[in-house]
Every structure is written in C-alpha cells, then in structure tokens.
Amino acid sequence: MSPATSPQAPLDPDRIAAGLSTRRIGRKVVVFAETASTNDLAVRYATDPANDGLAVFAEYQTAGRGRAGAAWHSHPGKSLLCSVLLLAGPCPAELLSLAAAVAVVEAINDDLHIRARIKWPNDILVNGRKAAGILLETRRAARQAAHIIGIGINCLQSTEDFLPELRASATSLVIEAAAACDRTAVARRLLTSLDRWIETAAASPALVAEAWRQYATQLHQRLTVIYDGRRFSGHCIDVDPEKGLVLRLDSGGIRMFDAAHTSIAKNS
Ligand code: BTN
C-alpha cells in the first residue's frame, strides 16, 4: 500500500474544529470510530435545538446508506463520512440538495487542484468517476423538521479498495490529485463551504442555482429520467432551486423533476 492511500491518524474533533470560523455548521463536531450510519446518529441529536449545525463524523459505517436504498461501502479510515444536522429555519429540500452539492465540489476543488463536478442530484464526479455522494434526509424531531445532510467523500482509496463492480466508476481524491490528501483539511473545508452555501441558500436561492450551473455535468445534455417508475426523455435546460431538474421533453413541453422521486436512467 503506498503511503498516499494508507489510512491516516484517526480524525480528531478538536483538530477539525481548530481554526474553523463558521457561523453555524460545525459549531459542534463529534467523531465516532464506528457507527451504523452517521445520518442515524445525527438525528439522535435533533431533540436539542443547540445542536443545530452539528457535524458528526465516523471512521467506519457498518450500514452506510446511499440514495434509493443503495449501500455506501467504505474502508475504515479512508473516507470522510459526515452528517450535518440542520434544525433551524425551513429550507426546501431541493435547494438544500443543490447547496450541499456546490459546497462539496468547492471543498474538493480548493487546494487539491481537482475539477469536481455535479451529476444531479447527488453525485460528485471527478474525471467522470464518482468521488463523493450526498444523502439528504428530512425527519421530524421535537415537532420540527430536521434536515440531515449525509456526505461521503472517497479520500484515500486506491482503485483496488473499491468493490470490483465499482472500479470503473469510482475514484478518490488521492487518485485524482496524485498528491497527499489530508482528511482533516478536507473536513474543515467541507464544513466551511457548507456554512457558506447553506447561508447563501437562505438569502439568495438564485445564487445557489447559478453556482450549480457552473459545476453541472448534465446541462444541455439529453437525459432520460425515471420519475415514479415512468421514463421521460429530453434535454436538460436548467435547475430550479425549489422544483428540481428542468427538462425540455422530446414529447413536447417543459417539466421539472424533484430529486426525491427522480433518478437518472443508466446510459442516459
Ligand atoms: C449516494 O451517493 O447515494 C449518497 C451517499 C451518501 C453516503 C453518506 S456517508 C455519511 C452519511 N451516512 C450514510 O449512511 N450515508 C451518508
């Protein structure tokens, strides 16, 4: 195993928090060695409003989840597995999902000289391969909505670390940057970037959509989406910060597709 892909020292909440100047995200940082899913762990903190902005990290998940019921696998100590809890202020899930994707892209691109981009709704790609994914969940807690933004970033994996069926489509920051990748630094940039974009989402959804367009891989492409089991094909012409992906359909007309009910068809 090359030094670049060996697990690093375990994440330390104090080191992640040191020097963070965020207003909301990461005011509290906790790190667990192992848990089923950081999204499930984060929701346990939702009964106390003081936990708004909490960031939960784990070195390993025994039941990590992706979108649409998929599993999210990761070797111990090689990824950033993080869930951020948002308790205050309603925010449309669609907008939050765009803001989170922009934040993850910028956290990856800063410093590492990588060009990460967004495949709607939740995939972060580098050179066409998936380096990170986002699972946004909304639960009710103490009579209010709690949003949990779950983020998995592949940091130190070598190609052999991925399951054989994923090797052609997955990548990690260390593979793409061909340089050392300090998970603590990436974690800090992630919290800083989330803080900025979640605040921007509240003030100006249009700015989030504008940033999303800069990083989008599907804009002006022909796509087929599956919405509640039905297939729709057309050209992606935009994203709407409240209603989702905007397609000009081959069958005529313009239709918007929300992330919760839509997936992109394979080979589309
Ligand atoms: C996807 O690409 O389908 C989303 C993957 C999200 C994975 C992260 S890892 C931290 C958090 N905890 C989970 O169980 N899932 C998310």
PDB file of C-alpha atoms and ligand atoms in Angstrom:
ATOM      1  CA  MET A   1       0.000   0.000   0.000  1.00  0.00           C
ATOM      2  CA  SER A   2       1.503   3.361  -0.965  1.00  0.00           C
ATOM      3  CA  PRO A   3       1.758   5.958   1.825  1.00  0.00           C
ATOM      4  CA  ALA A   4      -0.758   8.131  -0.021  1.00  0.00           C
ATOM      5  CA  THR A   5      -3.506   5.515   0.255  1.00  0.00           C
ATOM      6  CA  SER A   6      -2.683   4.201   3.768  1.00  0.00           C
ATOM      7  CA  PRO A   7      -5.182   5.158   6.484  1.00  0.00           C
ATOM      8  CA  GLN A   8      -4.084   8.309   8.312  1.00  0.00           C
ATOM      9  CA  ALA A   9      -4.240   9.130  12.009  1.00  0.00           C
ATOM     10  CA  PRO A  10      -7.870   8.983  13.179  1.00  0.00           C
ATOM     11  CA  LEU A  11      -9.909  12.154  12.770  1.00  0.00           C
ATOM     12  CA  ASP A  12      -9.817  14.327  15.870  1.00  0.00           C
ATOM     13  CA  PRO A  13     -12.819  16.620  16.545  1.00  0.00           C
ATOM     14  CA  ASP A  14     -10.623  19.279  18.157  1.00  0.00           C
ATOM     15  CA  ARG A  15      -8.267  19.361  15.194  1.00  0.00           C
ATOM     16  CA  ILE A  16     -11.189  19.641  12.767  1.00  0.00           C
ATOM     17  CA  ALA A  17     -12.764  22.440  14.834  1.00  0.00           C
ATOM     18  CA  ALA A  18      -9.470  24.303  15.367  1.00  0.00           C
ATOM     19  CA  GLY A  19      -9.407  27.455  13.294  1.00  0.00           C
ATOM     20  CA  LEU A  20     -12.917  26.937  11.893  1.00  0.00           C
ATOM     21  CA  SER A  21     -14.606  30.279  11.572  1.00  0.00           C
ATOM     22  CA  THR A  22     -18.042  29.047  10.547  1.00  0.00           C
ATOM     23  CA  ARG A  23     -21.167  30.710  11.939  1.00  0.00           C
ATOM     24  CA  ARG A  24     -23.450  27.709  12.006  1.00  0.00           C
ATOM     25  CA  ILE A  25     -22.020  24.492  10.572  1.00  0.00           C
ATOM     26  CA  GLY A  26     -19.535  22.654  12.774  1.00  0.00           C
ATOM     27  CA  ARG A  27     -20.130  24.684  15.930  1.00  0.00           C
ATOM     28  CA  LYS A  28     -20.056  21.214  17.459  1.00  0.00           C
ATOM     29  CA  VAL A  29     -18.009  18.423  15.917  1.00  0.00           C
ATOM     30  CA  VAL A  30     -18.094  14.810  17.090  1.00  0.00           C
ATOM     31  CA  VAL A  31     -16.160  11.839  15.733  1.00  0.00           C
ATOM     32  CA  PHE A  32     -17.036   8.166  16.250  1.00  0.00           C
ATOM     33  CA  ALA A  33     -14.792   5.229  15.443  1.00  0.00           C
ATOM     34  CA  GLU A  34     -17.696   3.167  14.153  1.00  0.00           C
ATOM     35  CA  THR A  35     -21.449   3.507  13.746  1.00  0.00           C
ATOM     36  CA  ALA A  36     -24.190   2.068  11.565  1.00  0.00           C
ATOM     37  CA  SER A  37     -24.811   5.332   9.693  1.00  0.00           C
ATOM     38  CA  THR A  38     -23.820   8.878  10.639  1.00  0.00           C
ATOM     39  CA  ASN A  39     -27.213  10.060   9.343  1.00  0.00           C
ATOM     40  CA  ASP A  40     -28.951   7.916  12.002  1.00  0.00           C
ATOM     41  CA  LEU A  41     -26.536   9.109  14.653  1.00  0.00           C
ATOM     42  CA  ALA A  42     -27.039  12.790  13.771  1.00  0.00           C
ATOM     43  CA  VAL A  43     -30.807  12.515  14.093  1.00  0.00           C
ATOM     44  CA  ARG A  44     -30.434  11.407  17.725  1.00  0.00           C
ATOM     45  CA  TYR A  45     -29.098  14.895  18.495  1.00  0.00           C
ATOM     46  CA  ALA A  46     -32.114  16.578  16.912  1.00  0.00           C
ATOM     47  CA  THR A  47     -34.154  16.957  20.099  1.00  0.00           C
ATOM     48  CA  ASP A  48     -31.857  19.741  21.368  1.00  0.00           C
ATOM     49  CA  PRO A  49     -32.029  22.985  19.318  1.00  0.00           C
ATOM     50  CA  ALA A  50     -28.468  23.792  20.470  1.00  0.00           C
ATOM     51  CA  ASN A  51     -27.309  21.007  18.154  1.00  0.00           C
ATOM     52  CA  ASP A  52     -28.239  22.937  15.008  1.00  0.00           C
ATOM     53  CA  GLY A  53     -25.185  22.794  12.743  1.00  0.00           C
ATOM     54  CA  LEU A  54     -23.680  19.744  14.483  1.00  0.00           C
ATOM     55  CA  ALA A  55     -21.269  17.727  12.340  1.00  0.00           C
ATOM     56  CA  VAL A  56     -20.983  14.002  13.049  1.00  0.00           C
ATOM     57  CA  PHE A  57     -18.071  12.093  11.523  1.00  0.00           C
ATOM     58  CA  ALA A  58     -17.320   8.371  11.659  1.00  0.00           C
ATOM     59  CA  GLU A  59     -14.254   6.427  10.598  1.00  0.00           C
ATOM     60  CA  TYR A  60     -16.385   3.452   9.570  1.00  0.00           C
ATOM     61  CA  GLN A  61     -20.056   2.706   8.942  1.00  0.00           C
ATOM     62  CA  THR A  62     -21.469  -0.798   9.255  1.00  0.00           C
ATOM     63  CA  ALA A  63     -24.688   0.135   7.410  1.00  0.00           C
ATOM     64  CA  GLY A  64     -23.846   3.253   5.378  1.00  0.00           C
ATOM     65  CA  ARG A  65     -26.678   4.278   3.079  1.00  0.00           C
ATOM     66  CA  GLY A  66     -26.775   5.861  -0.339  1.00  0.00           C
ATOM     67  CA  ARG A  67     -29.729   7.135  -2.318  1.00  0.00           C
ATOM     68  CA  ALA A  68     -32.599   4.896  -3.360  1.00  0.00           C
ATOM     69  CA  GLY A  69     -31.790   2.251  -0.755  1.00  0.00           C
ATOM     70  CA  ALA A  70     -28.262   1.590  -2.072  1.00  0.00           C
ATOM     71  CA  ALA A  71     -25.489   0.675   0.369  1.00  0.00           C
ATOM     72  CA  TRP A  72     -22.499   3.036   0.835  1.00  0.00           C
ATOM     73  CA  HIS A  73     -19.349   0.999   1.498  1.00  0.00           C
ATOM     74  CA  SER A  74     -16.091   2.410   2.832  1.00  0.00           C
ATOM     75  CA  HIS A  75     -12.881   1.004   4.279  1.00  0.00           C
ATOM     76  CA  PRO A  76     -12.108   2.202   7.824  1.00  0.00           C
ATOM     77  CA  GLY A  77     -10.183   5.469   7.893  1.00  0.00           C
ATOM     78  CA  LYS A  78     -10.129   6.102   4.149  1.00  0.00           C
ATOM     79  CA  SER A  79     -13.139   8.350   3.643  1.00  0.00           C
ATOM     80  CA  LEU A  80     -14.841  11.325   5.122  1.00  0.00           C
ATOM     81  CA  LEU A  81     -18.209  10.070   6.346  1.00  0.00           C
ATOM     82  CA  CYS A  82     -20.077  13.043   7.701  1.00  0.00           C
ATOM     83  CA  SER A  83     -23.619  14.100   8.579  1.00  0.00           C
ATOM     84  CA  VAL A  84     -24.600  17.674   9.306  1.00  0.00           C
ATOM     85  CA  LEU A  85     -27.757  18.399  11.278  1.00  0.00           C
ATOM     86  CA  LEU A  86     -29.914  21.412  10.421  1.00  0.00           C
ATOM     87  CA  LEU A  87     -32.684  22.286  12.836  1.00  0.00           C
ATOM     88  CA  ALA A  88     -33.409  25.969  12.452  1.00  0.00           C
ATOM     89  CA  GLY A  89     -35.254  27.608   9.596  1.00  0.00           C
ATOM     90  CA  PRO A  90     -37.238  25.828   6.909  1.00  0.00           C
ATOM     91  CA  CYS A  91     -35.385  25.297   3.664  1.00  0.00           C
ATOM     92  CA  PRO A  92     -36.789  23.497   0.607  1.00  0.00           C
ATOM     93  CA  ALA A  93     -35.072  20.111   0.306  1.00  0.00           C
ATOM     94  CA  GLU A  94     -34.396  20.743  -3.385  1.00  0.00           C
ATOM     95  CA  LEU A  95     -32.458  23.917  -2.619  1.00  0.00           C
ATOM     96  CA  LEU A  96     -30.559  22.287   0.239  1.00  0.00           C
ATOM     97  CA  SER A  97     -29.547  19.462  -2.051  1.00  0.00           C
ATOM     98  CA  LEU A  98     -28.144  21.934  -4.640  1.00  0.00           C
ATOM     99  CA  ALA A  99     -26.349  23.946  -1.939  1.00  0.00           C
ATOM    100  CA  ALA A 100     -24.792  20.787  -0.469  1.00  0.00           C
ATOM    101  CA  ALA A 101     -23.582  19.626  -3.894  1.00  0.00           C
ATOM    102  CA  VAL A 102     -21.962  23.008  -4.634  1.00  0.00           C
ATOM    103  CA  ALA A 103     -20.373  23.007  -1.166  1.00  0.00           C
ATOM    104  CA  VAL A 104     -18.873  19.528  -1.619  1.00  0.00           C
ATOM    105  CA  VAL A 105     -17.493  20.405  -5.056  1.00  0.00           C
ATOM    106  CA  GLU A 106     -15.802  23.546  -3.743  1.00  0.00           C
ATOM    107  CA  ALA A 107     -14.423  21.723  -0.691  1.00  0.00           C
ATOM    108  CA  ILE A 108     -12.835  19.171  -3.026  1.00  0.00           C
ATOM    109  CA  ASN A 109     -11.573  21.609  -5.653  1.00  0.00           C
ATOM    110  CA  ASP A 110      -9.967  24.110  -3.271  1.00  0.00           C
ATOM    111  CA  ASP A 111      -6.290  23.318  -2.736  1.00  0.00           C
ATOM    112  CA  LEU A 112      -6.279  19.905  -4.400  1.00  0.00           C
ATOM    113  CA  HIS A 113      -6.440  21.356  -7.931  1.00  0.00           C
ATOM    114  CA  ILE A 114      -9.101  18.872  -8.905  1.00  0.00           C
ATOM    115  CA  ARG A 115     -12.088  19.719 -11.107  1.00  0.00           C
ATOM    116  CA  ALA A 116     -15.015  18.035  -9.365  1.00  0.00           C
ATOM    117  CA  ARG A 117     -18.447  18.457 -10.951  1.00  0.00           C
ATOM    118  CA  ILE A 118     -22.043  17.641 -10.093  1.00  0.00           C
ATOM    119  CA  LYS A 119     -24.198  14.922 -11.586  1.00  0.00           C
ATOM    120  CA  TRP A 120     -27.683  15.796 -10.433  1.00  0.00           C
ATOM    121  CA  PRO A 121     -28.891  15.210  -7.854  1.00  0.00           C
ATOM    122  CA  ASN A 122     -26.235  13.886  -5.532  1.00  0.00           C
ATOM    123  CA  ASP A 123     -23.164  12.541  -7.294  1.00  0.00           C
ATOM    124  CA  ILE A 124     -19.876  14.407  -7.251  1.00  0.00           C
ATOM    125  CA  LEU A 125     -17.701  13.315 -10.152  1.00  0.00           C
ATOM    126  CA  VAL A 126     -14.036  13.838 -10.940  1.00  0.00           C
ATOM    127  CA  ASN A 127     -12.998  12.982 -14.490  1.00  0.00           C
ATOM    128  CA  GLY A 128     -16.339  11.223 -14.916  1.00  0.00           C
ATOM    129  CA  ARG A 129     -15.942   8.967 -11.869  1.00  0.00           C
ATOM    130  CA  LYS A 130     -17.788   9.251  -8.573  1.00  0.00           C
ATOM    131  CA  ALA A 131     -15.659  10.676  -5.745  1.00  0.00           C
ATOM    132  CA  ALA A 132     -18.439  11.662  -3.350  1.00  0.00           C
ATOM    133  CA  GLY A 133     -22.168  11.283  -2.745  1.00  0.00           C
ATOM    134  CA  ILE A 134     -24.779  13.135  -0.744  1.00  0.00           C
ATOM    135  CA  LEU A 135     -27.811  11.699   1.026  1.00  0.00           C
ATOM    136  CA  LEU A 136     -30.231  14.348   2.219  1.00  0.00           C
ATOM    137  CA  GLU A 137     -32.876  13.116   4.655  1.00  0.00           C
ATOM    138  CA  THR A 138     -35.627  15.005   6.458  1.00  0.00           C
ATOM    139  CA  ARG A 139     -37.074  13.661   9.696  1.00  0.00           C
ATOM    140  CA  ARG A 140     -39.479  15.069  12.248  1.00  0.00           C
ATOM    141  CA  ALA A 141     -37.878  15.767  15.615  1.00  0.00           C
ATOM    142  CA  ALA A 142     -39.391  17.615  18.564  1.00  0.00           C
ATOM    143  CA  ARG A 143     -42.265  18.872  16.377  1.00  0.00           C
ATOM    144  CA  GLN A 144     -39.995  20.391  13.745  1.00  0.00           C
ATOM    145  CA  ALA A 145     -38.281  19.211  10.596  1.00  0.00           C
ATOM    146  CA  ALA A 146     -34.673  18.139  10.972  1.00  0.00           C
ATOM    147  CA  HIS A 147     -32.608  18.013   7.776  1.00  0.00           C
ATOM    148  CA  ILE A 148     -29.632  15.675   7.791  1.00  0.00           C
ATOM    149  CA  ILE A 149     -27.068  16.186   5.043  1.00  0.00           C
ATOM    150  CA  GLY A 150     -25.046  12.974   4.807  1.00  0.00           C
ATOM    151  CA  ILE A 151     -21.840  13.223   2.796  1.00  0.00           C
ATOM    152  CA  GLY A 152     -19.400  10.509   1.854  1.00  0.00           C
ATOM    153  CA  ILE A 153     -16.111  11.581   0.229  1.00  0.00           C
ATOM    154  CA  ASN A 154     -13.634   8.983  -1.015  1.00  0.00           C
ATOM    155  CA  CYS A 155     -10.275  10.339   0.130  1.00  0.00           C
ATOM    156  CA  LEU A 156      -7.526   7.743   0.423  1.00  0.00           C
ATOM    157  CA  GLN A 157      -8.821   4.759  -1.568  1.00  0.00           C
ATOM    158  CA  SER A 158      -6.703   3.113  -4.226  1.00  0.00           C
ATOM    159  CA  THR A 159      -8.599   1.565  -7.157  1.00  0.00           C
ATOM    160  CA  GLU A 160      -8.291  -1.883  -5.535  1.00  0.00           C
ATOM    161  CA  ASP A 161     -10.114  -0.620  -2.426  1.00  0.00           C
ATOM    162  CA  PHE A 162     -13.366  -0.278  -4.382  1.00  0.00           C
ATOM    163  CA  LEU A 163     -15.651  -3.251  -4.957  1.00  0.00           C
ATOM    164  CA  PRO A 164     -14.772  -4.860  -8.337  1.00  0.00           C
ATOM    165  CA  GLU A 165     -18.098  -3.767  -9.848  1.00  0.00           C
ATOM    166  CA  LEU A 166     -17.387  -0.134  -8.867  1.00  0.00           C
ATOM    167  CA  ARG A 167     -13.753   0.128 -10.002  1.00  0.00           C
ATOM    168  CA  ALA A 168     -14.587   1.610 -13.391  1.00  0.00           C
ATOM    169  CA  SER A 169     -16.957   4.219 -11.993  1.00  0.00           C
ATOM    170  CA  ALA A 170     -15.484   5.223  -8.605  1.00  0.00           C
ATOM    171  CA  THR A 171     -12.476   7.314  -7.694  1.00  0.00           C
ATOM    172  CA  SER A 172     -10.890   9.031  -4.702  1.00  0.00           C
ATOM    173  CA  LEU A 173      -9.241  12.373  -4.065  1.00  0.00           C
ATOM    174  CA  VAL A 174      -5.798  10.833  -3.726  1.00  0.00           C
ATOM    175  CA  ILE A 175      -6.139   9.082  -7.089  1.00  0.00           C
ATOM    176  CA  GLU A 176      -7.274  12.261  -8.812  1.00  0.00           C
ATOM    177  CA  ALA A 177      -4.957  14.734  -7.119  1.00  0.00           C
ATOM    178  CA  ALA A 178      -1.937  12.433  -7.375  1.00  0.00           C
ATOM    179  CA  ALA A 179      -0.796  14.164  -4.181  1.00  0.00           C
ATOM    180  CA  ALA A 180      -1.251  13.710  -0.457  1.00  0.00           C
ATOM    181  CA  CYS A 181      -4.772  14.301   0.836  1.00  0.00           C
ATOM    182  CA  ASP A 182      -5.186  15.397   4.442  1.00  0.00           C
ATOM    183  CA  ARG A 183      -8.664  14.330   5.603  1.00  0.00           C
ATOM    184  CA  THR A 184      -8.690  16.874   8.429  1.00  0.00           C
ATOM    185  CA  ALA A 185      -8.067  19.691   5.955  1.00  0.00           C
ATOM    186  CA  VAL A 186     -10.795  18.376   3.636  1.00  0.00           C
ATOM    187  CA  ALA A 187     -13.200  18.112   6.619  1.00  0.00           C
ATOM    188  CA  ARG A 188     -12.538  21.735   7.563  1.00  0.00           C
ATOM    189  CA  ARG A 189     -13.032  22.911   4.002  1.00  0.00           C
ATOM    190  CA  LEU A 190     -16.248  20.874   3.808  1.00  0.00           C
ATOM    191  CA  LEU A 191     -17.746  22.491   6.931  1.00  0.00           C
ATOM    192  CA  THR A 192     -16.631  25.962   5.824  1.00  0.00           C
ATOM    193  CA  SER A 193     -18.089  25.512   2.374  1.00  0.00           C
ATOM    194  CA  LEU A 194     -21.382  24.080   3.723  1.00  0.00           C
ATOM    195  CA  ASP A 195     -21.656  27.025   6.110  1.00  0.00           C
ATOM    196  CA  ARG A 196     -21.266  29.469   3.248  1.00  0.00           C
ATOM    197  CA  TRP A 197     -23.664  27.781   0.830  1.00  0.00           C
ATOM    198  CA  ILE A 198     -26.389  26.997   3.381  1.00  0.00           C
ATOM    199  CA  GLU A 199     -26.360  30.642   4.435  1.00  0.00           C
ATOM    200  CA  THR A 200     -26.467  31.683   0.765  1.00  0.00           C
ATOM    201  CA  ALA A 201     -29.416  29.333   0.178  1.00  0.00           C
ATOM    202  CA  ALA A 202     -31.427  31.145   2.838  1.00  0.00           C
ATOM    203  CA  ALA A 203     -30.584  34.592   1.447  1.00  0.00           C
ATOM    204  CA  SER A 204     -30.498  34.005  -2.288  1.00  0.00           C
ATOM    205  CA  PRO A 205     -31.602  30.683  -3.837  1.00  0.00           C
ATOM    206  CA  ALA A 206     -30.777  32.126  -7.283  1.00  0.00           C
ATOM    207  CA  LEU A 207     -27.075  32.373  -6.361  1.00  0.00           C
ATOM    208  CA  VAL A 208     -27.041  28.687  -5.413  1.00  0.00           C
ATOM    209  CA  ALA A 209     -28.624  27.741  -8.740  1.00  0.00           C
ATOM    210  CA  GLU A 210     -26.083  29.925 -10.557  1.00  0.00           C
ATOM    211  CA  ALA A 211     -23.171  28.176  -8.820  1.00  0.00           C
ATOM    212  CA  TRP A 212     -24.760  24.772  -9.514  1.00  0.00           C
ATOM    213  CA  ARG A 213     -24.925  25.580 -13.252  1.00  0.00           C
ATOM    214  CA  GLN A 214     -21.147  26.252 -13.289  1.00  0.00           C
ATOM    215  CA  TYR A 215     -20.410  22.761 -11.994  1.00  0.00           C
ATOM    216  CA  ALA A 216     -23.219  20.782 -13.643  1.00  0.00           C
ATOM    217  CA  THR A 217     -22.340  17.913 -15.994  1.00  0.00           C
ATOM    218  CA  GLN A 218     -25.829  17.443 -17.451  1.00  0.00           C
ATOM    219  CA  LEU A 219     -26.795  20.945 -18.516  1.00  0.00           C
ATOM    220  CA  HIS A 220     -27.687  20.989 -22.261  1.00  0.00           C
ATOM    221  CA  GLN A 221     -27.339  17.197 -22.402  1.00  0.00           C
ATOM    222  CA  ARG A 222     -30.014  14.749 -23.468  1.00  0.00           C
ATOM    223  CA  LEU A 223     -31.200  12.715 -20.479  1.00  0.00           C
ATOM    224  CA  THR A 224     -33.702  10.069 -19.557  1.00  0.00           C
ATOM    225  CA  VAL A 225     -35.073  10.289 -16.041  1.00  0.00           C
ATOM    226  CA  ILE A 226     -37.240   7.840 -14.158  1.00  0.00           C
ATOM    227  CA  TYR A 227     -39.923   9.599 -12.180  1.00  0.00           C
ATOM    228  CA  ASP A 228     -42.175   7.453 -10.018  1.00  0.00           C
ATOM    229  CA  GLY A 229     -41.439   4.486 -12.295  1.00  0.00           C
ATOM    230  CA  ARG A 230     -42.132   6.363 -15.593  1.00  0.00           C
ATOM    231  CA  ARG A 231     -39.406   7.314 -18.082  1.00  0.00           C
ATOM    232  CA  PHE A 232     -39.121  10.831 -19.509  1.00  0.00           C
ATOM    233  CA  SER A 233     -36.511  11.865 -22.100  1.00  0.00           C
ATOM    234  CA  GLY A 234     -35.455  15.332 -23.138  1.00  0.00           C
ATOM    235  CA  HIS A 235     -32.770  17.999 -22.872  1.00  0.00           C
ATOM    236  CA  CYS A 236     -31.718  19.356 -19.512  1.00  0.00           C
ATOM    237  CA  ILE A 237     -32.180  23.104 -19.783  1.00  0.00           C
ATOM    238  CA  ASP A 238     -31.831  24.242 -16.173  1.00  0.00           C
ATOM    239  CA  VAL A 239     -32.293  23.530 -12.491  1.00  0.00           C
ATOM    240  CA  ASP A 240     -34.984  25.189 -10.400  1.00  0.00           C
ATOM    241  CA  PRO A 241     -33.922  25.776  -6.769  1.00  0.00           C
ATOM    242  CA  GLU A 242     -37.326  24.664  -5.486  1.00  0.00           C
ATOM    243  CA  LYS A 243     -38.617  22.240  -8.108  1.00  0.00           C
ATOM    244  CA  GLY A 244     -35.549  20.383  -9.375  1.00  0.00           C
ATOM    245  CA  LEU A 245     -34.162  19.440 -12.765  1.00  0.00           C
ATOM    246  CA  VAL A 246     -35.808  21.176 -15.740  1.00  0.00           C
ATOM    247  CA  LEU A 247     -36.155  19.136 -18.951  1.00  0.00           C
ATOM    248  CA  ARG A 248     -37.459  20.157 -22.358  1.00  0.00           C
ATOM    249  CA  LEU A 249     -39.204  16.881 -23.152  1.00  0.00           C
ATOM    250  CA  ASP A 250     -38.877  15.116 -26.517  1.00  0.00           C
ATOM    251  CA  SER A 251     -42.629  14.680 -26.322  1.00  0.00           C
ATOM    252  CA  GLY A 252     -43.096  18.450 -26.039  1.00  0.00           C
ATOM    253  CA  GLY A 253     -43.322  20.855 -23.135  1.00  0.00           C
ATOM    254  CA  ILE A 254     -41.095  21.631 -20.186  1.00  0.00           C
ATOM    255  CA  ARG A 255     -41.252  19.620 -16.970  1.00  0.00           C
ATOM    256  CA  MET A 256     -39.451  19.780 -13.616  1.00  0.00           C
ATOM    257  CA  PHE A 257     -38.349  16.699 -11.679  1.00  0.00           C
ATOM    258  CA  ASP A 258     -37.689  16.733  -7.931  1.00  0.00           C
ATOM    259  CA  ALA A 259     -34.769  14.790  -6.502  1.00  0.00           C
ATOM    260  CA  ALA A 260     -36.854  12.786  -4.035  1.00  0.00           C
ATOM    261  CA  HIS A 261     -38.833  10.995  -6.767  1.00  0.00           C
ATOM    262  CA  THR A 262     -36.432  11.023  -9.694  1.00  0.00           C
ATOM    263  CA  SER A 263     -33.398   9.061 -10.764  1.00  0.00           C
ATOM    264  CA  ILE A 264     -31.291   9.388 -13.896  1.00  0.00           C
ATOM    265  CA  ALA A 265     -31.598   6.344 -16.182  1.00  0.00           C
ATOM    266  CA  LYS A 266     -28.343   4.433 -16.743  1.00  0.00           C
ATOM    267  CA  ASN A 267     -26.579   5.214 -20.060  1.00  0.00           C
ATOM    268  CA  SER A 268     -28.599   8.379 -20.343  1.00  0.00           C
TER     269      SER A 268
HETATM  270  C1  BTN B   1     -25.168   8.406  -2.673  1.00  0.00           C
HETATM  271  O1  BTN B   1     -24.278   8.699  -3.458  1.00  0.00           O
HETATM  272  O2  BTN B   1     -26.070   7.606  -2.974  1.00  0.00           O
HETATM  273  C2  BTN B   1     -25.173   9.068  -1.314  1.00  0.00           C
HETATM  274  C3  BTN B   1     -24.106   8.528  -0.428  1.00  0.00           C
HETATM  275  C4  BTN B   1     -24.080   9.185   0.932  1.00  0.00           C
HETATM  276  C5  BTN B   1     -23.133   8.495   1.883  1.00  0.00           C
HETATM  277  C6  BTN B   1     -23.002   9.238   3.182  1.00  0.00           C
HETATM  278  S1  BTN B   1     -21.675   8.645   4.184  1.00  0.00           S
HETATM  279  C7  BTN B   1     -22.223   9.623   5.522  1.00  0.00           C
HETATM  280  C8  BTN B   1     -23.738   9.521   5.531  1.00  0.00           C
HETATM  281  N1  BTN B   1     -24.165   8.341   6.255  1.00  0.00           N
HETATM  282  C9  BTN B   1     -24.777   7.459   5.460  1.00  0.00           C
HETATM  283  O3  BTN B   1     -25.247   6.367   5.840  1.00  0.00           O
HETATM  284  N2  BTN B   1     -24.830   7.929   4.214  1.00  0.00           N
HETATM  285  C10 BTN B   1     -24.215   9.238   4.097  1.00  0.00           C
END
